XYZ file of C-alpha atoms in Angstrom:
664
model
C 0.000 0.000 0.000
C 2.693 2.474 1.013
C 5.269 1.814 -1.676
C 6.975 4.643 -3.538
C 9.641 4.765 -6.197
C 12.270 7.391 -7.000
C 9.751 9.865 -8.413
C 8.635 10.564 -4.823
C 11.546 9.320 -2.743
C 14.041 11.526 -4.597
C 11.784 14.588 -4.463
C 13.092 16.202 -1.284
C 9.994 18.308 -0.637
C 7.832 15.191 -0.842
C 10.103 12.742 0.968
C 10.889 15.011 3.926
C 7.181 15.724 4.437
C 6.309 12.021 4.742
C 7.049 10.590 8.153
C 7.336 7.070 9.543
C 6.805 5.777 13.083
C 7.878 2.652 14.979
C 6.838 1.996 18.586
C 7.758 -0.428 21.363
C 4.565 -0.879 23.420
C 5.906 1.015 26.462
C 5.695 4.588 25.151
C 9.028 4.763 23.329
C 9.281 5.317 19.613
C 11.494 5.897 16.593
C 10.421 8.342 13.945
C 11.766 10.277 10.992
C 11.212 11.160 7.344
C 11.682 9.148 4.177
C 14.520 11.492 3.202
C 16.175 10.964 6.643
C 16.098 14.740 7.166
C 15.258 15.678 10.760
C 12.340 18.110 10.617
C 10.947 17.800 14.157
C 12.470 17.758 17.614
C 10.552 14.498 18.043
C 12.453 12.734 15.281
C 15.025 10.178 16.327
C 15.991 6.533 16.041
C 15.596 5.980 19.787
C 13.179 8.060 21.845
C 13.155 5.926 24.965
C 10.385 5.806 27.580
C 12.580 5.761 30.670
C 9.537 5.800 32.995
C 7.016 3.851 30.878
C 4.937 5.002 29.233
C 6.399 8.480 29.787
C 9.809 9.860 30.628
C 10.435 9.954 26.887
C 14.001 10.991 26.138
C 15.799 11.423 22.821
C 18.869 9.171 23.023
C 19.837 8.517 19.388
C 18.982 11.141 16.794
C 20.108 9.542 13.546
C 22.848 7.707 11.674
C 24.961 9.363 8.983
C 25.549 6.646 6.399
C 28.115 6.296 3.598
C 28.291 3.266 1.308
C 31.389 2.371 -0.737
C 31.051 -0.022 -3.634
C 33.649 -0.802 -6.322
C 35.577 2.347 -5.494
C 32.493 4.642 -5.475
C 31.395 6.302 -2.209
C 27.857 7.570 -1.804
C 26.161 9.289 1.127
C 22.777 7.786 2.069
C 21.629 10.414 4.592
C 20.459 14.001 4.186
C 20.410 17.028 6.471
C 19.105 20.557 6.481
C 21.502 22.966 8.156
C 21.053 26.322 9.830
C 22.491 27.982 6.710
C 19.512 26.459 4.843
C 21.879 24.277 2.839
C 20.968 20.632 2.321
C 23.982 18.333 2.481
C 24.632 15.533 1.860
C 21.893 14.546 -0.613
C 21.451 10.895 0.245
C 17.787 11.205 -0.687
C 18.914 11.051 -4.327
C 20.140 7.506 -3.707
C 16.687 6.211 -2.656
C 15.334 3.944 -5.366
C 12.306 2.751 -3.413
C 10.619 3.189 -0.048
C 7.867 1.020 1.385
C 6.202 0.091 4.670
C 6.250 -3.609 5.572
C 4.003 -4.158 8.564
C 5.154 -1.339 10.823
C 8.761 -1.332 9.556
C 9.934 1.346 7.101
C 12.164 -0.091 4.350
C 14.530 1.806 2.050
C 16.233 0.512 -1.112
C 19.333 2.542 -2.004
C 21.146 2.488 -5.328
C 24.929 2.515 -4.906
C 26.283 2.139 -8.411
C 24.950 -1.173 -9.667
C 24.405 -2.454 -6.122
C 21.144 -2.312 -4.209
C 21.221 -1.898 -0.424
C 18.164 -2.467 1.778
C 17.672 -0.753 5.142
C 14.819 -1.409 7.551
C 14.037 -0.154 11.057
C 11.965 -1.596 13.898
C 11.790 -1.556 17.683
C 11.816 -4.404 20.172
C 8.358 -4.841 21.701
C 8.519 -4.015 25.412
C 12.077 -2.643 25.335
C 13.837 0.638 24.577
C 15.814 -0.873 21.708
C 15.887 0.029 18.010
C 17.316 -2.140 15.241
C 18.639 -0.743 11.954
C 19.205 -3.661 9.575
C 21.152 -3.501 6.315
C 21.175 -6.173 3.613
C 22.972 -6.178 0.263
C 20.294 -7.272 -2.176
C 22.151 -7.127 -5.462
C 25.874 -6.713 -6.030
C 28.884 -8.169 -7.812
C 31.012 -7.895 -4.694
C 31.133 -6.612 -1.116
C 29.923 -3.190 -0.023
C 31.506 -1.241 2.828
C 29.191 0.678 5.087
C 30.385 3.500 7.355
C 27.939 4.768 9.981
C 28.380 7.792 12.233
C 25.885 7.465 15.112
C 24.591 10.774 16.478
C 23.332 10.740 20.066
C 21.671 13.141 22.480
C 20.100 13.072 25.922
C 17.162 15.396 26.383
C 13.452 15.536 27.051
C 11.682 14.881 23.777
C 9.989 18.299 23.906
C 13.328 20.113 24.111
C 16.301 21.077 21.955
C 20.044 20.749 22.561
C 23.035 22.978 21.974
C 26.356 21.217 22.535
C 28.202 24.215 24.057
C 31.093 22.112 25.313
C 28.966 19.327 26.802
C 31.241 16.330 27.320
C 29.586 12.933 27.393
C 31.450 9.844 28.522
C 31.975 7.560 25.512
C 33.606 4.242 26.347
C 34.374 1.184 24.221
C 32.568 -2.021 25.166
C 32.427 -5.403 23.430
C 30.839 -4.956 19.971
C 30.447 -1.181 20.288
C 30.434 1.774 22.639
C 28.620 2.895 25.773
C 27.540 6.517 26.125
C 26.844 8.148 29.488
C 25.530 11.684 29.095
C 26.141 12.617 32.750
C 26.292 10.997 36.159
C 22.919 9.445 36.921
C 21.820 9.295 33.281
C 20.675 6.047 31.683
C 23.541 4.546 29.643
C 23.035 4.199 25.905
C 24.534 1.225 24.073
C 25.526 1.422 20.405
C 26.340 -2.126 19.310
C 26.844 -4.295 16.240
C 28.254 -7.751 15.601
C 30.957 -8.081 12.972
C 31.860 -4.406 12.710
C 34.742 -2.135 13.612
C 33.497 0.344 16.241
C 35.446 3.530 16.976
C 34.432 5.918 19.783
C 34.135 9.592 18.827
C 33.137 12.889 20.411
C 32.299 15.536 17.821
C 29.293 17.833 17.970
C 27.446 18.248 14.692
C 26.018 21.722 15.058
C 23.163 23.563 13.443
C 20.598 20.979 12.299
C 17.598 22.933 11.051
C 14.192 21.563 12.064
C 11.822 22.893 9.415
C 8.538 21.846 11.048
C 9.532 23.494 14.327
C 10.493 26.649 12.472
C 7.066 26.751 10.861
C 5.523 26.655 14.330
C 7.619 29.487 15.690
C 9.628 27.250 18.028
C 13.327 26.678 18.569
C 14.387 25.197 15.240
C 18.121 24.512 15.532
C 19.750 21.648 17.334
C 23.104 19.938 17.835
C 23.784 16.209 18.099
C 26.895 14.374 19.248
C 28.753 11.996 16.947
C 29.586 9.315 19.540
C 30.736 6.353 17.459
C 31.662 5.272 13.943
C 30.871 1.730 12.771
C 32.487 0.239 9.696
C 31.208 -3.046 8.302
C 31.652 -4.997 5.081
C 28.434 -6.478 3.720
C 28.252 -9.494 1.445
C 25.183 -10.394 -0.625
C 22.777 -12.488 1.413
C 24.399 -11.659 4.778
C 22.357 -8.989 6.610
C 23.935 -6.865 9.332
C 22.217 -4.906 12.130
C 23.076 -1.886 14.248
C 21.553 -2.045 17.735
C 20.666 1.148 19.637
C 19.475 0.512 23.172
C 18.856 1.859 26.640
C 18.527 -1.691 27.959
C 21.252 -3.421 29.960
C 21.636 -6.445 27.655
C 19.857 -6.108 24.300
C 19.859 -8.953 21.795
C 22.564 -8.359 19.185
C 21.203 -10.911 16.720
C 19.198 -8.746 14.357
C 17.602 -11.699 12.564
C 16.287 -13.134 15.808
C 14.928 -9.719 16.793
C 13.277 -9.355 13.404
C 11.578 -12.742 13.785
C 10.139 -11.601 17.116
C 8.760 -8.427 15.516
C 7.209 -10.398 12.650
C 5.689 -12.889 15.081
C 4.142 -10.060 17.105
C 2.554 -8.532 14.015
C 1.343 -11.898 12.748
C -0.331 -12.541 16.107
C -2.116 -9.186 15.864
C -3.407 -10.139 12.418
C -4.540 -13.559 13.636
C -6.457 -12.069 16.575
C -8.229 -9.648 14.292
C -8.965 -12.439 11.824
C -10.823 -14.353 14.524
C -13.311 -11.529 15.112
C -13.792 -10.082 11.635
C -17.090 -11.229 10.137
C -16.012 -11.332 6.483
C -12.886 -10.861 4.378
C -11.654 -7.284 4.602
C -9.396 -5.260 2.307
C -5.677 -5.172 3.160
C -5.768 -1.594 4.388
C -7.935 -2.700 7.314
C -5.116 -4.992 8.399
C -2.768 -2.019 8.360
C -5.149 -0.181 10.685
C -4.962 -3.139 13.077
C -1.176 -2.756 13.214
C -1.505 1.002 13.629
C -3.942 0.507 16.517
C -1.327 -1.542 18.352
C 1.093 1.398 18.302
C -1.146 3.341 20.688
C -1.475 0.580 23.279
C 1.159 0.774 26.022
C 2.071 -0.708 29.355
C 1.459 1.511 32.410
C 2.508 0.078 35.786
C 0.190 1.276 38.567
C 0.875 0.640 42.228
C 1.472 -3.037 42.771
C 0.341 -3.938 39.263
C 3.365 -3.892 36.918
C 1.241 -5.031 33.980
C -1.219 -2.151 33.834
C -2.131 -0.780 30.414
C -3.157 2.495 28.850
C -3.458 4.312 25.507
C -1.168 6.983 24.071
C -3.412 9.825 22.924
C -1.273 10.645 19.890
C 2.213 10.813 18.456
C 4.533 12.504 18.749
C 3.955 14.706 21.783
C 1.001 13.256 23.709
C 1.141 10.892 26.655
C -1.792 8.795 27.841
C -4.990 10.725 28.579
C -7.982 9.312 30.418
C -10.626 10.715 28.093
C -8.820 9.620 24.911
C -8.177 6.174 26.359
C -11.836 5.513 27.094
C -13.138 6.989 23.832
C -10.784 4.815 21.772
C -10.783 1.644 23.877
C -13.454 -0.280 21.979
C -11.925 0.427 18.572
C -8.330 -0.255 19.579
C -8.979 -3.459 21.507
C -12.437 -5.008 21.082
C -12.634 -4.452 17.323
C -9.130 -5.888 16.883
C -9.756 -9.070 18.879
C -7.907 -8.100 22.074
C -10.544 -8.080 24.839
C -8.012 -9.112 27.493
C -6.160 -5.846 26.858
C -9.426 -3.907 27.188
C -9.987 -5.574 30.556
C -6.456 -4.694 31.659
C -6.937 -1.030 30.711
C -10.261 -0.828 32.563
C -8.739 -2.464 35.638
C -5.768 -0.084 35.537
C -7.974 2.995 35.465
C -10.277 1.617 38.171
C -7.258 1.873 40.492
C -6.870 5.520 39.498
C -10.447 6.694 40.203
C -10.230 9.495 42.763
C -13.263 11.349 44.126
C -15.228 9.873 41.244
C -12.923 11.280 38.559
C -10.509 9.697 36.112
C -7.104 11.250 35.365
C -7.266 13.588 32.418
C -3.560 13.210 31.723
C -0.301 12.074 33.226
C 2.400 14.764 33.171
C 5.686 13.931 31.475
C 7.477 14.879 34.695
C 6.105 13.869 38.082
C 4.018 10.891 39.207
C 0.774 12.690 40.114
C -1.922 12.556 37.427
C -4.139 15.564 36.705
C -7.859 15.237 37.418
C -9.202 18.003 35.178
C -11.856 16.340 33.011
C -15.593 16.263 33.649
C -16.270 13.623 30.998
C -13.408 11.098 31.322
C -15.177 9.163 34.112
C -18.429 9.092 32.122
C -16.557 7.741 29.105
C -15.124 5.099 31.447
C -18.642 3.865 32.225
C -19.367 3.667 28.496
C -16.111 1.762 27.893
C -17.089 -0.774 30.567
C -20.510 -1.136 28.934
C -18.918 -1.801 25.524
C -16.549 -4.371 27.043
C -19.271 -6.249 28.924
C -21.552 -6.256 25.900
C -18.775 -7.676 23.704
C -17.516 -10.311 26.166
C -20.263 -11.011 28.703
C -17.539 -10.929 31.371
C -19.624 -10.523 34.540
C -16.729 -11.511 36.787
C -14.737 -8.456 35.701
C -17.871 -6.312 35.908
C -18.300 -7.325 39.552
C -14.696 -6.282 40.281
C -15.210 -2.928 38.558
C -18.581 -2.238 40.207
C -17.155 -0.361 43.255
C -15.310 2.083 40.974
C -18.445 2.571 38.862
C -20.555 3.252 41.960
C -17.974 5.727 43.227
C -18.146 7.666 39.965
C -21.934 8.018 40.087
C -21.964 8.853 43.787
C -19.333 11.571 43.372
C -21.170 13.144 40.461
C -24.404 13.180 42.458
C -22.900 14.559 45.664
C -20.221 16.789 44.145
C -16.499 16.615 43.435
C -13.714 18.853 42.103
C -14.297 22.069 40.136
C -17.964 22.331 41.032
C -18.879 19.104 39.257
C -22.192 17.948 40.719
C -25.727 16.938 39.863
C -28.340 19.670 40.158
C -31.071 18.236 42.399
C -33.687 20.325 40.579
C -33.335 18.718 37.139
C -30.813 15.872 37.577
C -28.355 17.463 35.133
C -24.616 17.641 35.820
C -22.963 21.024 35.988
C -19.275 21.803 36.219
C -16.630 24.424 35.695
C -14.781 27.122 37.585
C -13.021 30.225 36.259
C -9.757 29.244 34.583
C -10.546 25.517 34.581
C -12.031 24.252 31.287
C -13.256 20.719 31.947
C -14.786 19.491 28.681
C -12.882 18.314 25.623
C -12.825 21.956 24.464
C -10.097 22.743 26.985
C -7.509 24.536 24.843
C -5.632 27.489 26.292
C -3.659 30.304 24.703
C -1.184 32.016 26.975
C -2.691 30.119 29.909
C -6.156 31.557 29.179
C -9.045 29.207 28.428
C -10.326 29.813 24.911
C -13.846 28.362 25.079
C -16.059 29.218 28.059
C -18.445 26.342 28.814
C -19.021 26.447 32.565
C -22.504 25.212 33.428
C -24.394 22.206 32.096
C -22.783 21.144 28.822
C -24.913 19.148 26.413
C -22.477 16.293 25.714
C -21.672 15.900 29.421
C -25.314 15.342 30.208
C -25.780 13.039 27.241
C -22.915 10.995 28.707
C -24.473 11.237 32.187
C -27.782 9.853 30.882
C -25.937 7.100 29.002
C -23.900 6.216 32.120
C -27.029 5.849 34.253
C -28.582 3.649 31.583
C -25.442 1.480 31.600
C -25.524 1.275 35.414
C -29.108 0.071 35.265
C -27.995 -2.699 32.909
C -25.001 -3.578 35.118
C -27.254 -3.828 38.172
C -29.540 -6.227 36.333
C -26.584 -8.395 35.275
C -25.222 -8.542 38.817
C -28.592 -9.215 40.447
C -28.716 -5.846 42.204
C -31.815 -3.620 42.589
C -32.698 -1.930 39.315
C -35.520 0.355 40.482
C -33.372 3.192 41.880
C -31.349 3.346 38.688
C -34.527 3.387 36.573
C -36.014 6.246 38.600
C -32.790 8.252 38.435
C -32.545 7.693 34.673
C -36.122 8.886 34.124
C -35.494 12.083 36.118
C -32.345 12.920 34.151
C -34.122 12.171 30.873
C -36.889 14.614 31.775
C -34.334 17.242 32.788
C -32.466 16.825 29.508
C -35.526 18.139 27.717
C -34.428 21.621 28.848
C -31.633 21.456 26.248
C -34.047 21.533 23.333
C -34.091 24.918 21.580
C -37.423 24.872 19.792
C -36.752 28.056 17.838
C -33.434 26.799 16.461
C -34.464 23.189 15.990
C -31.461 21.808 17.867
C -30.014 21.632 21.385
C -28.433 24.403 23.414
C -24.718 23.852 23.868
C -24.659 24.877 27.548
C -27.442 25.541 30.042
C -27.273 27.643 33.202
C -24.025 29.260 32.084
C -22.952 32.457 33.876
C -24.208 34.506 30.933
C -27.345 32.488 30.339
C -27.961 29.563 27.963
C -25.451 29.187 25.131
C -27.285 28.564 21.872
C -24.083 27.994 19.859
C -24.446 25.344 17.188
C -21.622 22.900 17.899
C -21.402 19.180 17.118
C -21.206 18.361 20.845
C -24.930 17.651 20.853
C -24.455 14.772 18.388
C -23.498 12.625 21.393
C -27.120 12.847 22.509
C -27.902 10.877 19.337
C -24.886 8.613 18.859
C -24.478 7.116 22.343
C -26.258 3.798 23.005
C -28.852 5.466 25.270
C -30.360 8.721 23.987
C -32.489 11.112 26.068
C -33.977 12.624 22.887
C -37.112 11.527 21.045
C -36.517 10.268 17.476
C -37.783 13.469 15.832
C -35.405 15.586 17.906
C -32.539 13.218 17.155
C -33.252 13.838 13.475
C -33.266 17.580 14.107
C -29.855 17.441 15.779
C -28.323 15.500 12.909
C -29.810 17.821 10.276
C -28.646 20.931 12.135
C -25.102 19.658 12.661
C -24.565 18.174 9.201
C -23.400 21.488 7.640
C -20.689 21.770 10.318
C -18.810 19.022 8.497
C -18.541 21.113 5.346
C -15.054 22.506 4.525
C -14.651 26.023 5.840
C -17.654 25.805 8.166
C -17.185 28.255 11.063
C -17.500 27.572 14.753
C -20.653 29.451 15.692
C -19.832 29.727 19.362
C -18.559 32.648 21.425
C -14.911 33.118 22.237
C -12.856 35.479 24.307
C -12.264 38.797 22.512
C -8.886 38.839 20.795
C -8.145 35.153 21.409
C -7.744 32.818 18.441
C -8.845 29.252 19.080
C -6.283 26.461 18.541
C -7.737 23.331 17.028
C -5.474 20.974 18.996
C -5.329 20.513 22.732
C -1.888 19.825 24.084
C -0.269 19.414 27.474
C 0.495 22.591 29.330
C 4.229 22.044 28.854
C 3.878 21.492 25.121
C 3.238 23.975 22.384
C -0.035 25.298 21.085
C -0.249 26.625 17.575
C -2.649 27.546 14.820
C -2.292 25.894 11.441
C -3.099 28.163 8.515
C -6.583 27.453 7.241
C -9.123 25.354 9.124
C -12.830 24.949 9.540
C -13.136 26.850 12.800
C -13.220 30.322 11.283
C -9.678 31.248 12.304
C -7.547 33.819 10.563
C -5.844 32.265 7.530
C -2.398 33.323 8.756
C -0.529 31.583 11.569
C 0.232 33.450 14.759
C 3.792 34.709 15.172
C 5.673 34.691 18.436
C 7.352 37.990 17.494
C 7.061 40.519 14.662
C 9.258 40.467 11.603
C 12.222 42.737 12.218
C 14.687 42.399 9.374
C 17.259 39.930 8.203
C 19.622 37.674 10.007
C 22.700 35.839 8.894
C 22.966 32.092 9.237
C 24.009 30.898 12.664
C 27.751 31.305 12.939
C 28.067 28.184 15.063
C 26.596 25.934 12.383
C 29.244 24.044 10.505
C 29.387 20.868 8.522
C 30.636 17.745 10.276
C 34.128 16.599 9.323
C 34.024 13.020 10.552
C 36.275 10.503 8.861
C 34.691 8.558 6.062
C 32.331 11.309 4.887
C 32.904 12.837 1.464
C 31.438 16.272 2.182
C 33.357 19.077 3.837
C 31.334 22.250 3.551
C 27.809 23.514 3.961
C 27.398 25.145 0.545
C 25.799 22.524 -1.699
C 26.451 21.981 -5.348
C 23.679 23.492 -7.409
C 21.418 20.898 -8.991
C 19.544 21.869 -12.151
C 16.266 21.283 -10.386
C 17.367 23.628 -7.599
C 18.331 26.299 -10.139
C 14.941 26.043 -11.820
C 13.175 26.482 -8.495
C 15.332 29.344 -7.201
C 13.232 32.170 -8.628
C 10.028 30.501 -7.441
C 11.426 30.135 -3.935
C 12.447 33.788 -3.776
C 9.032 34.846 -5.009
C 7.297 32.647 -2.421
C 9.229 34.262 0.403
C 7.363 37.527 -0.117
C 4.168 35.716 0.920
C 5.280 34.952 4.475
C 2.844 36.139 7.081
C 3.101 39.908 7.350
C 5.917 40.277 4.837
C 3.817 41.583 1.953
C 2.881 44.563 4.135
C 6.502 45.638 4.634
C 7.740 48.593 2.609
C 11.010 46.747 1.908
C 9.365 43.568 0.647
C 10.906 43.887 -2.805
C 14.400 44.062 -1.316
C 13.762 40.972 0.768
C 12.710 39.004 -2.299
C 16.088 39.774 -3.831
C 17.948 38.658 -0.669
C 20.545 35.907 -1.120
C 19.307 32.375 -0.558
C 21.476 31.959 2.553
C 19.604 34.709 4.389
C 16.273 34.445 6.074
C 13.682 36.690 7.641
C 13.652 36.721 11.416
C 10.467 35.233 12.715
C 9.425 33.980 9.291
C 7.624 30.772 8.499
C 5.159 29.889 11.189
C 6.029 32.708 13.601
């Protein structure tokens, strides 16, 4: 399915915009671009989860590769530098790129030889394998690899500035210790000559970070050089690990990865009703990448769900919303049970953790709906499996959730005794899924009785009634409570508009904004709306799915609404163009204020075995043809066309840039 030839792989703009991802089931990952150009701070061959599933730390950034065959040397990697030069141009050696299972595979042309490279991670371990195999050749090929390491939080950026790491030779490779108390990093390979090194490669330019107005330059340390001679039919693997004793046999490790993926396919095959197209099988493998181990208390085998790559950890709301699709639909009910049991241990004052911070053990309880989604996830699990034994074990946590919502818990979350509806929200504490902040200020004000929260509340009470019946407990109290909430939900209906209010009893009165939140009152298994009103909700919300449809709700004056919610320590940005009615230009962290020269510290690496020595690249005919177009495009940066000196900037040399340009 994902299989591209040189027409895409050798087009730098295309190949550096297509990213791959490998994961290890404990929160660690490896990620990069087809071109091997680092464009994000999150790119690296080993981003280890040192405190699974968090504590994610960039340990190995990339490998600079040179292949020598019949007297011809060719670079296989590519880099963008602070000077905006691109060197070397290993992307021009890519003959084919494809995805096999979850492993990215490159085919490089080195003269008449063809060299295959593939990458995967060990399931359950912070170990990455980079395997090379000579597919077609008339003789041996010599491979020289310079391994670039780091040691930083995966949200950060590094400048070498004289930082001395401890690089020591060990059998089959080197051991890198960034500082006392750091986790050692092993760089290992069987059948290779390994030479320790300590040279900072300075000034990598991270284009995607630059677009977002963030720190966009970084340094990485060349810690070791491996030199190996490959023969046709004899694969060779480089092992990058934060584990004490990783397996050095790449073929054995590859068989374990293939067996894991085959087992995932077999489990899915046992639950699928009819033959499905191959792309569904790829979704099954992708689903597995989000499922991680999370030890909780005395349970080392707890489980959770990563909310998204690259920068999200595991979030309670996202875990419960996605649980049925990631586990039950893929034939893994035992993992669903493990996740539900893990989160039952984390229920506190009737609430589920909204997220787990990257630093610190204490989870954040800042979501009004995560616990209600938990009840729905339990309902989906029990319906799919009939597992009443697990339901009985989870019952105390379920009862605690309902009791806390009735009596009151954090942030004013409580049932209103007058109508049975749940209210919640305090100034500065957005509690629904619309919880984005800009500059620490909540963007969307929804304190009061939100429509989707009360749809979830009604659905949760309906599920509890069903659970009580299954467990032989009294059903009457749950039925009476459900009827009272259903009657109270009728207050949401806006007869004049033909759809539901978004929020009732808000500080400024009812919010009649048309948002798709009310669709949950139709889509959840138990609906408090009559069929004709369900139809009205769907008809009213259908246009919101049209491209360019605006958000018709109120917002704080002068505050643009981000479309992604991110942890407080991560970035928040506005992509240009969206369907929420935002300005078409991205926000800038600072105004444009003239030109700057390339960073003086940036210089090309001069490690042995690499044919390039300077940052200025040779001009390719394709580059020359695009030069005038690139200069013309630069005048269209946000705010630049309004400058009186715009014409002069268009004529600026290619090595110069505009301060704060791109996404700032």
